Short mmCIF file of C-alpha atoms in Angstrom, two decimals:
data_model
loop_
_atom_site.label_atom_id
_atom_site.label_comp_id
_atom_site.label_asym_id
_atom_site.label_seq_id
_atom_site.Cartn_x
_atom_site.Cartn_y
_atom_site.Cartn_z
CA PHE A 73 -0.01 0.01 0.00
CA PHE A 74 1.29 3.45 -0.90
CA SER A 75 0.91 6.42 1.46
CA SER A 76 -0.61 9.68 0.28
CA GLY A 77 -1.09 13.19 1.67
CA PRO A 78 1.25 16.08 2.60
CA ALA A 79 3.62 13.89 4.62
CA ALA A 80 4.17 11.54 1.70
CA ALA A 81 4.80 14.44 -0.69
CA ALA A 82 7.41 15.95 1.70
CA ALA A 83 9.20 12.57 2.01
CA ALA A 84 9.31 12.11 -1.77
CA ALA A 85 10.74 15.62 -2.25
CA ALA A 86 13.43 14.92 0.35
CA ALA A 87 14.37 11.73 -1.42
CA ARG A 88 14.66 13.47 -4.78
CA HIS A 89 16.89 16.11 -3.16
CA SER A 90 19.19 13.46 -1.70
CA LEU A 91 19.55 11.80 -5.12
CA VAL A 92 20.44 15.13 -6.77
CA VAL A 93 23.04 15.88 -4.13
CA ALA A 94 24.53 12.36 -4.42
CA ALA A 95 24.67 12.62 -8.18
CA SER A 96 26.44 16.04 -8.08
CA THR A 97 29.06 15.00 -5.55
CA THR A 98 29.89 11.52 -7.01
CA LYS A 99 32.52 11.41 -9.73
CA TYR A 100 32.41 8.65 -12.32
CA ARG A 101 35.33 6.22 -11.94
CA TYR A 102 36.59 4.22 -14.92
CA PRO A 103 37.32 0.56 -14.09
CA SER A 104 40.97 -0.29 -13.64
CA SER A 105 42.85 -2.57 -16.04
CA PHE A 106 42.88 -5.28 -13.35
CA GLU A 107 39.10 -5.08 -13.03
CA LEU A 108 38.71 -5.30 -16.80
CA PHE A 109 41.03 -8.30 -16.87
CA ILE A 110 39.08 -10.11 -14.12
CA SER A 111 35.80 -9.29 -15.96
CA ARG A 112 37.17 -10.76 -19.22
CA GLN A 113 38.46 -13.86 -17.43
CA MET A 114 35.16 -14.41 -15.74
CA SER A 115 33.40 -14.06 -19.10
CA ILE A 116 35.75 -16.61 -20.66
CA ALA A 117 35.31 -18.96 -17.67
CA ASN A 118 31.52 -18.70 -17.96
CA GLU A 119 31.71 -19.46 -21.67
CA ASP A 120 33.87 -22.49 -21.00
CA LEU A 121 31.50 -23.73 -18.30
CA ARG A 122 28.52 -23.28 -20.58
CA ALA A 123 30.35 -25.14 -23.35
CA LEU A 124 31.24 -27.96 -20.95
CA GLN A 125 27.63 -28.10 -19.67
CA ALA A 126 26.40 -28.30 -23.23
CA TYR A 127 28.86 -31.09 -24.05
CA VAL A 128 27.99 -33.14 -21.00
CA THR A 129 24.24 -32.76 -21.41
CA ALA A 130 24.14 -32.91 -25.22
CA THR A 131 22.65 -36.41 -25.29
CA ASP A 132 20.59 -36.31 -22.17
CA SER A 133 17.36 -36.26 -24.16
CA THR A 134 18.35 -39.28 -26.21
CA GLN A 135 20.47 -41.39 -23.87
CA TYR A 136 17.69 -43.94 -23.37
CA ASP A 137 16.48 -44.09 -26.96
CA SER A 138 18.46 -47.24 -27.68
CA LEU A 139 16.80 -49.22 -24.84
CA ALA A 140 14.63 -52.14 -25.88
CA ALA A 141 10.91 -51.78 -25.47
CA GLY A 142 9.87 -52.88 -21.95
CA THR A 143 13.31 -52.05 -20.44
CA VAL A 144 13.81 -49.40 -17.79
CA VAL A 145 16.98 -48.03 -16.22
CA LEU A 146 16.89 -47.35 -12.46
CA ASP A 147 19.29 -46.04 -9.84
CA LEU A 148 19.42 -47.91 -6.55
CA THR A 149 20.34 -46.30 -3.20
CA HIS A 150 20.43 -47.55 0.34
CA SER A 151 19.65 -45.95 3.77
CA ASN A 152 22.84 -47.22 5.39
CA LEU A 153 25.25 -46.89 2.47
CA LYS A 154 26.76 -43.98 0.58
CA GLN A 155 27.18 -45.94 -2.63
CA ARG A 156 24.80 -45.43 -5.48
CA HIS A 157 24.24 -48.15 -8.04
CA ALA A 158 23.54 -46.17 -11.20
CA GLU A 159 21.67 -47.22 -14.36
CA ILE A 160 20.68 -50.79 -13.45
CA ARG A 161 18.58 -52.28 -16.15
CA PHE A 162 15.24 -54.01 -15.41
CA ASP A 163 12.44 -55.47 -17.43
CA LEU A 164 9.05 -54.00 -16.70
CA HIS A 165 7.76 -57.57 -16.41
CA GLU A 166 10.08 -58.33 -13.52
CA THR A 167 8.43 -58.38 -10.10
CA ILE A 168 9.07 -56.49 -6.88
CA ALA A 169 10.57 -59.75 -5.58
CA ASP A 170 13.10 -59.67 -8.44
CA LEU A 171 13.96 -56.03 -7.57
CA ARG A 172 14.39 -56.94 -3.91
CA GLN A 173 16.71 -59.79 -4.90
CA ARG A 174 18.92 -57.44 -6.97
CA ILE A 175 19.11 -54.99 -4.07
CA HIS A 176 20.04 -57.85 -1.77
CA GLN A 177 22.94 -58.86 -4.05
CA LYS A 178 24.29 -55.29 -4.16
CA THR A 179 23.71 -54.15 -0.53
CA GLY A 180 23.41 -57.32 1.55
CA THR A 181 19.94 -56.37 2.96
CA PRO A 182 17.63 -59.42 2.90
CA PRO A 183 14.40 -58.91 0.90
CA HIS A 184 12.13 -59.21 3.98
CA HIS A 185 13.94 -56.19 5.58
CA GLN A 186 13.58 -53.90 2.58
CA ARG A 187 11.23 -50.94 2.45
CA LEU A 188 11.26 -49.59 -1.10
CA LEU A 189 10.63 -45.94 -2.08
CA PHE A 190 10.16 -44.92 -5.68
CA LEU A 191 11.40 -41.34 -5.51
CA ARG A 192 10.60 -38.23 -7.53
CA GLY A 193 14.24 -37.14 -7.51
CA ASN A 194 17.56 -38.43 -6.34
CA THR A 195 16.99 -38.29 -2.57
CA PRO A 196 14.06 -39.16 -0.25
CA GLU A 197 13.61 -35.44 0.46
CA SER A 198 12.55 -34.93 -3.16
CA GLY A 199 9.30 -36.79 -2.55
CA VAL A 200 7.98 -40.35 -2.88
CA VAL A 201 5.92 -41.69 -5.74
CA ALA A 202 5.31 -45.12 -4.25
CA ASP A 203 6.07 -46.71 -0.87
CA VAL A 204 6.37 -50.52 -0.82
CA ALA A 205 6.47 -52.01 2.66
CA PRO A 206 8.58 -55.10 3.46
CA SER A 207 7.20 -58.43 2.27
CA THR A 208 4.34 -56.78 0.34
CA ASP A 209 3.50 -56.59 -3.40
CA ASP A 210 6.21 -59.08 -4.19
CA ASP A 211 4.12 -60.54 -7.05
CA LYS A 212 3.46 -57.16 -8.65
CA MET A 213 5.42 -56.27 -11.77
CA LEU A 214 7.56 -53.19 -11.92
CA GLY A 215 5.36 -51.84 -14.73
CA TYR A 216 2.59 -51.47 -12.17
CA TYR A 217 4.48 -48.57 -10.57
CA SER A 218 5.16 -46.90 -13.98
CA PRO A 219 8.88 -46.34 -13.30
CA THR A 220 10.74 -43.97 -15.65
CA ASN A 221 14.31 -44.13 -16.94
CA GLY A 222 16.75 -42.59 -14.48
CA GLN A 223 14.30 -42.84 -11.54
CA THR A 224 15.76 -43.69 -8.13
CA VAL A 225 14.56 -46.61 -5.97
CA HIS A 226 15.63 -46.08 -2.36
CA CYS A 227 15.91 -49.03 0.01
CA ILE A 228 15.36 -48.50 3.67
CA ASP A 229 16.90 -51.24 5.81
CA VAL A 230 14.34 -51.82 8.61
CA ASP A 231 16.52 -54.47 10.41
CA PRO A 232 17.61 -52.84 13.71
CA HIS A 233 20.56 -55.24 13.77
CA SER A 234 21.61 -54.83 10.18
CA ALA A 235 25.27 -55.46 9.47
CA SER A 236 25.33 -52.34 7.23
CA ARG A 237 24.48 -49.94 10.05
CA GLY A 238 27.09 -47.49 11.34
CA GLY A 239 29.21 -47.66 8.13
CA ARG A 240 30.48 -51.15 8.73
CA TYR A 241 30.30 -51.94 5.00
CA GLU A 242 32.12 -48.75 3.86
CA ASP A 243 34.13 -47.18 6.65
CA THR A 244 37.57 -48.73 6.38
CA SER A 245 38.63 -47.14 9.70
CA LEU A 246 36.40 -49.67 11.45
CA VAL A 247 38.33 -52.59 9.95
CA GLU A 248 40.78 -54.15 12.34
CA LYS A 249 44.24 -53.80 10.89
CA PHE A 250 46.83 -56.57 10.83
CA ARG A 251 49.87 -55.58 12.81
CA LEU A 252 53.17 -57.28 13.73
CA THR A 253 55.68 -56.36 16.36
CA ASP A 254 59.36 -56.12 15.42
CA GLU A 255 60.00 -59.33 17.34
CA GLU A 256 57.29 -61.21 15.42
CA TYR A 257 58.46 -59.85 12.11
CA ASP A 258 62.11 -60.84 12.87
CA LYS A 259 60.96 -64.46 13.34
CA ARG A 260 59.24 -64.65 9.94
CA ARG A 261 61.02 -66.18 6.97
CA GLY A 262 60.89 -65.01 3.35
CA THR A 263 60.48 -61.35 4.31
CA LEU A 264 62.61 -58.41 3.01
CA ARG A 265 64.25 -58.22 6.44
CA ASP A 266 65.08 -61.91 6.40
CA TRP A 267 66.53 -61.61 2.86
CA SER A 268 68.58 -58.57 3.85
CA ARG A 269 69.93 -60.43 6.85
CA LYS A 270 71.06 -63.35 4.66
CA GLN A 271 72.74 -61.00 2.21
CA LYS A 272 74.71 -59.41 5.05
CA GLU A 273 75.79 -62.84 6.28
CA ALA A 274 77.16 -63.57 2.84
CA ASP A 275 78.62 -60.04 2.33
CA PRO A 276 79.24 -57.98 5.46
CA THR A 277 79.43 -54.83 3.31
CA PHE A 278 75.90 -55.35 1.96
CA ASN A 279 73.64 -52.30 2.31
CA LEU A 280 69.95 -52.37 1.40
CA ALA A 281 69.92 -48.76 0.27
CA ARG A 282 72.93 -49.32 -1.94
CA HIS A 283 71.32 -52.45 -3.42
CA ALA A 284 68.17 -50.52 -4.19
CA ARG A 285 70.24 -47.75 -5.92
CA GLU A 286 72.20 -50.27 -7.96
CA HIS A 287 68.98 -51.99 -8.99
CA ARG A 288 67.51 -48.69 -10.17
CA GLU A 289 70.68 -47.97 -12.14
CA LEU A 290 70.54 -51.43 -13.75
CA MET A 291 66.91 -50.91 -14.76
CA GLU A 292 67.82 -47.55 -16.28
CA VAL A 293 70.72 -48.98 -18.21
CA THR A 294 68.42 -51.76 -19.50
CA ARG A 295 65.93 -49.17 -20.65
CA GLN A 296 68.61 -47.12 -22.42
CA VAL A 297 69.92 -50.27 -24.20
CA LYS A 298 66.41 -51.01 -25.50
CA LEU A 299 66.34 -47.48 -26.96
CA GLY A 300 69.58 -48.19 -28.84
CA TYR A 301 72.11 -46.45 -26.60
CA PRO A 302 75.47 -48.07 -25.85
CA ILE A 303 76.03 -49.98 -22.73
CA PRO A 304 78.12 -47.87 -20.25
CA GLU A 305 81.23 -49.07 -18.55
CA GLY A 306 80.50 -51.39 -15.67
CA TYR A 307 77.77 -53.36 -17.50
CA GLU A 308 77.71 -55.96 -20.23
CA PHE A 309 75.22 -58.12 -22.15
CA ASP A 310 74.92 -61.68 -20.95
CA ASP A 311 74.38 -63.89 -24.00
CA LYS A 312 73.17 -66.81 -21.84
CA THR A 313 70.38 -64.88 -20.07
CA GLY A 314 69.80 -62.29 -22.78
CA LYS A 315 69.93 -59.50 -20.18
CA VAL A 316 72.19 -56.61 -19.23
CA VAL A 317 74.16 -57.39 -16.09
CA ARG A 318 76.47 -55.46 -13.79
CA VAL A 319 80.22 -56.26 -14.14
CA GLU A 320 82.05 -56.34 -10.84
CA LYS A 321 85.13 -54.21 -10.52
CA GLU A 322 87.42 -57.29 -10.17
CA ASN A 323 86.16 -58.66 -13.51
CA LEU A 324 86.87 -55.36 -15.26
CA GLU A 325 90.43 -55.40 -13.98
CA GLU A 326 90.90 -59.04 -15.09
CA ASN A 327 89.72 -57.99 -18.61
CA GLY A 328 92.28 -55.22 -18.78
CA SER A 329 89.90 -52.38 -18.15
CA GLY A 330 91.34 -51.58 -14.74
CA THR A 331 94.16 -49.29 -13.92
CA GLY A 332 96.40 -52.18 -13.03
CA ALA A 333 96.52 -53.65 -16.53
CA GLY A 334 99.81 -53.10 -18.36
CA THR A 335 100.12 -51.85 -21.92
CA GLY A 336 101.55 -55.08 -23.24
CA GLY A 337 98.84 -57.13 -21.57
CA THR A 338 96.10 -54.92 -22.94
CA SER A 339 97.41 -55.14 -26.51
CA SER A 340 97.67 -58.88 -26.28
CA SER A 341 94.13 -59.09 -24.88
CA VAL A 342 92.76 -56.92 -27.70
CA ALA A 343 94.57 -59.01 -30.34
CA ASP A 344 93.12 -62.15 -28.93
CA GLU A 345 89.58 -60.84 -28.42
CA TYR A 346 89.14 -58.59 -31.45
CA GLY A 347 91.67 -59.99 -33.98
CA PRO A 348 91.06 -60.83 -37.62
CA GLN A 349 89.63 -64.24 -36.60
CA THR A 350 86.64 -62.49 -35.04
CA VAL A 351 85.42 -61.30 -38.46
CA ASP A 352 86.17 -64.43 -40.46
CA GLY A 353 83.31 -65.21 -42.84
CA ILE A 354 81.88 -61.69 -42.62
CA ILE A 355 81.92 -60.37 -46.19
CA ILE A 356 80.96 -56.96 -47.38
CA GLY A 357 77.50 -57.04 -48.96
CA SER A 358 76.29 -59.94 -46.76
CA ARG A 359 72.97 -59.65 -45.01
CA CYS A 360 73.34 -59.76 -41.24
CA GLU A 361 71.54 -59.59 -37.90
CA ILE A 362 72.93 -57.78 -34.88
CA GLN A 363 72.65 -59.07 -31.31
CA PRO A 364 71.41 -58.03 -28.94
CA GLY A 365 68.29 -56.48 -30.39
CA GLY A 366 67.76 -58.42 -33.61
CA ARG A 367 68.51 -55.40 -35.83
CA ARG A 368 69.07 -56.29 -39.45
CA GLY A 369 71.18 -54.74 -42.19
CA THR A 370 73.96 -55.20 -44.70
CA VAL A 371 77.67 -55.45 -44.00
CA ALA A 372 79.35 -52.39 -45.52
CA PHE A 373 82.85 -52.48 -43.98
CA VAL A 374 85.22 -54.97 -42.35
CA GLY A 375 88.51 -54.05 -40.84
CA GLU A 376 90.41 -51.95 -38.28
CA VAL A 377 89.24 -48.48 -37.34
CA PRO A 378 92.09 -46.72 -35.51
CA GLU A 379 89.94 -43.71 -34.71
CA ILE A 380 87.80 -45.87 -32.40
CA GLY A 381 89.35 -46.56 -28.98
CA GLY A 382 89.91 -50.20 -28.07
CA GLY A 383 91.62 -51.33 -31.23
CA GLY A 384 90.93 -54.58 -33.06
CA HIS A 385 88.67 -55.36 -35.98
CA TRP A 386 85.22 -53.80 -36.53
CA VAL A 387 82.24 -54.54 -38.80
CA GLY A 388 80.47 -51.60 -40.36
CA VAL A 389 76.75 -52.28 -40.87
CA LYS A 390 74.19 -50.32 -42.86
CA PHE A 391 70.92 -50.90 -40.98
CA ASP A 392 67.52 -51.32 -42.69
CA GLU A 393 66.02 -48.83 -40.18
CA PRO A 394 67.41 -45.78 -38.30
CA VAL A 395 68.55 -47.73 -35.22
CA GLY A 396 72.30 -47.00 -35.46
CA ARG A 397 74.64 -44.40 -34.07
CA THR A 398 76.53 -43.15 -37.10
CA ASP A 399 76.28 -42.50 -40.84
CA GLY A 400 79.47 -44.49 -41.55
CA THR A 401 81.78 -41.69 -40.42
CA VAL A 402 84.08 -41.81 -37.37
CA GLY A 403 84.95 -38.58 -35.72
CA GLY A 404 81.95 -36.44 -36.51
CA GLU A 405 81.29 -34.47 -39.72
CA SER A 406 84.95 -33.76 -40.26
CA GLY A 407 86.01 -37.36 -39.51
CA LYS A 408 86.91 -40.23 -41.76
CA ARG A 409 84.21 -41.98 -43.67
CA TYR A 410 84.45 -45.75 -43.91
CA PHE A 411 81.14 -46.42 -45.62
CA ASP A 412 77.96 -44.54 -46.63
CA ALA A 413 75.07 -45.59 -44.37
CA GLY A 414 72.56 -43.34 -46.13
CA GLY A 415 71.54 -41.45 -43.01
CA THR A 416 72.66 -40.16 -39.63
CA ASN A 417 71.40 -43.10 -37.63
CA MET A 418 71.42 -45.74 -40.33
CA GLY A 419 74.90 -47.19 -39.55
CA GLY A 420 77.03 -48.62 -36.84
CA PHE A 421 80.46 -50.18 -36.11
CA LEU A 422 80.19 -53.43 -34.21
CA ARG A 423 82.43 -56.24 -32.98
CA GLY A 424 82.38 -59.42 -35.02
CA LYS A 425 80.92 -61.45 -32.07
CA ASN A 426 77.74 -59.36 -32.32
CA VAL A 427 77.30 -59.82 -36.09
CA GLN A 428 75.66 -62.94 -37.54
CA VAL A 429 75.62 -63.19 -41.35
CA GLY A 430 73.09 -65.28 -43.27
CA ASP A 431 69.63 -65.16 -44.77
CA PHE A 432 68.16 -62.20 -42.89
CA PRO A 433 65.63 -60.44 -45.19
CA GLU A 434 64.45 -56.92 -44.31
CA ARG A 435 61.75 -57.01 -41.62
CA ASP A 436 58.28 -55.74 -42.12
CA ILE A 437 57.97 -52.12 -40.84
CA MET A 438 55.38 -53.20 -38.29
CA ASP A 439 57.58 -55.84 -36.72
CA ASP A 440 58.76 -55.15 -33.17
CA LEU A 441 62.40 -55.51 -32.34
CA ASP A 442 63.35 -57.83 -29.56
CA SER A 443 64.69 -56.59 -26.29
CA ALA A 444 67.95 -54.56 -26.21
CA SER A 445 69.30 -52.84 -29.26
CA SER A 446 73.03 -52.12 -28.76
CA ASP A 447 76.01 -53.61 -27.09
CA GLY A 448 77.75 -50.63 -25.52
CA GLU A 449 81.48 -50.64 -25.81
CA ASP A 450 81.23 -53.26 -28.65
CA GLU A 451 79.32 -50.76 -30.86
CA LEU A 452 79.81 -47.22 -32.13
#
């Protein structure tokens, strides 16, 4: 109701005066650049949210069109559980007893303790379309209640001693944890502690942290070898196991890689291990396969390569695929070319023991290589 009379007219005049004064004393302030930036960002964010909403809900109106006639999709919830069983398919000719049995399988509540509510929305607070008491209407078909796709059927567990009460089916904090004291764990066999103890008995210098570090390093070297990189010093490829293994320092020194090896001994060792006999039968132009890795190619060079450290005889291979480390040149772009591999990574220099000549046709491009793909110090 609006007031009228002299008092109302005076109040209106006072209000108009206040507005005029306020308008005359207030200066217009342009928005700052920061405020404009925030405004634009909010606009962009709103556009993104609207686009996301449109994408998510694009097929909401047609998501049930592919259902067979007489099939309905229902969501099942439970009074004692947080879980929601979404989009469970039912036939409208199934009975309430069948519905109760499905709920029993998913929640553990026996059929005779189930009170079923056909809801208007997703929660009981949204309203109830039908209320089916326990052990009633079991012979009625679902179609009797005219359920719609996406409708929620809420089960109320009326058992006062139900096992699902108090979160016992979902709250993991209520589960008794298995615990062992240090004394009990020490007595167990086959544990990490037991294994570590045995390793220390065999090697007093054994350290679990060092073992873990060395294992990580070995796994990294194995990964690098599979990618085609050379095996670093301290590792080698075991032909028997087909794996990269760590070489102990003592073995390196015995092979002449240690600081204690003399010059004469080293030369003799190289002559014996990488002499001409190691490349017998390997002829330029022969097809070959390289191990480890199963890489295939054509022999393009056989002989000594003084520019490569280690001495001895090498085999230059032109690979069928770019799995090598060179283009046939040793010493970079300005180095000496021993053969033309046809590409930067199309060639490699390998020891004779890693090259097998024979009938090795070019592989199909979709074939996978085997495990490792280079042999470290035996390849350049």
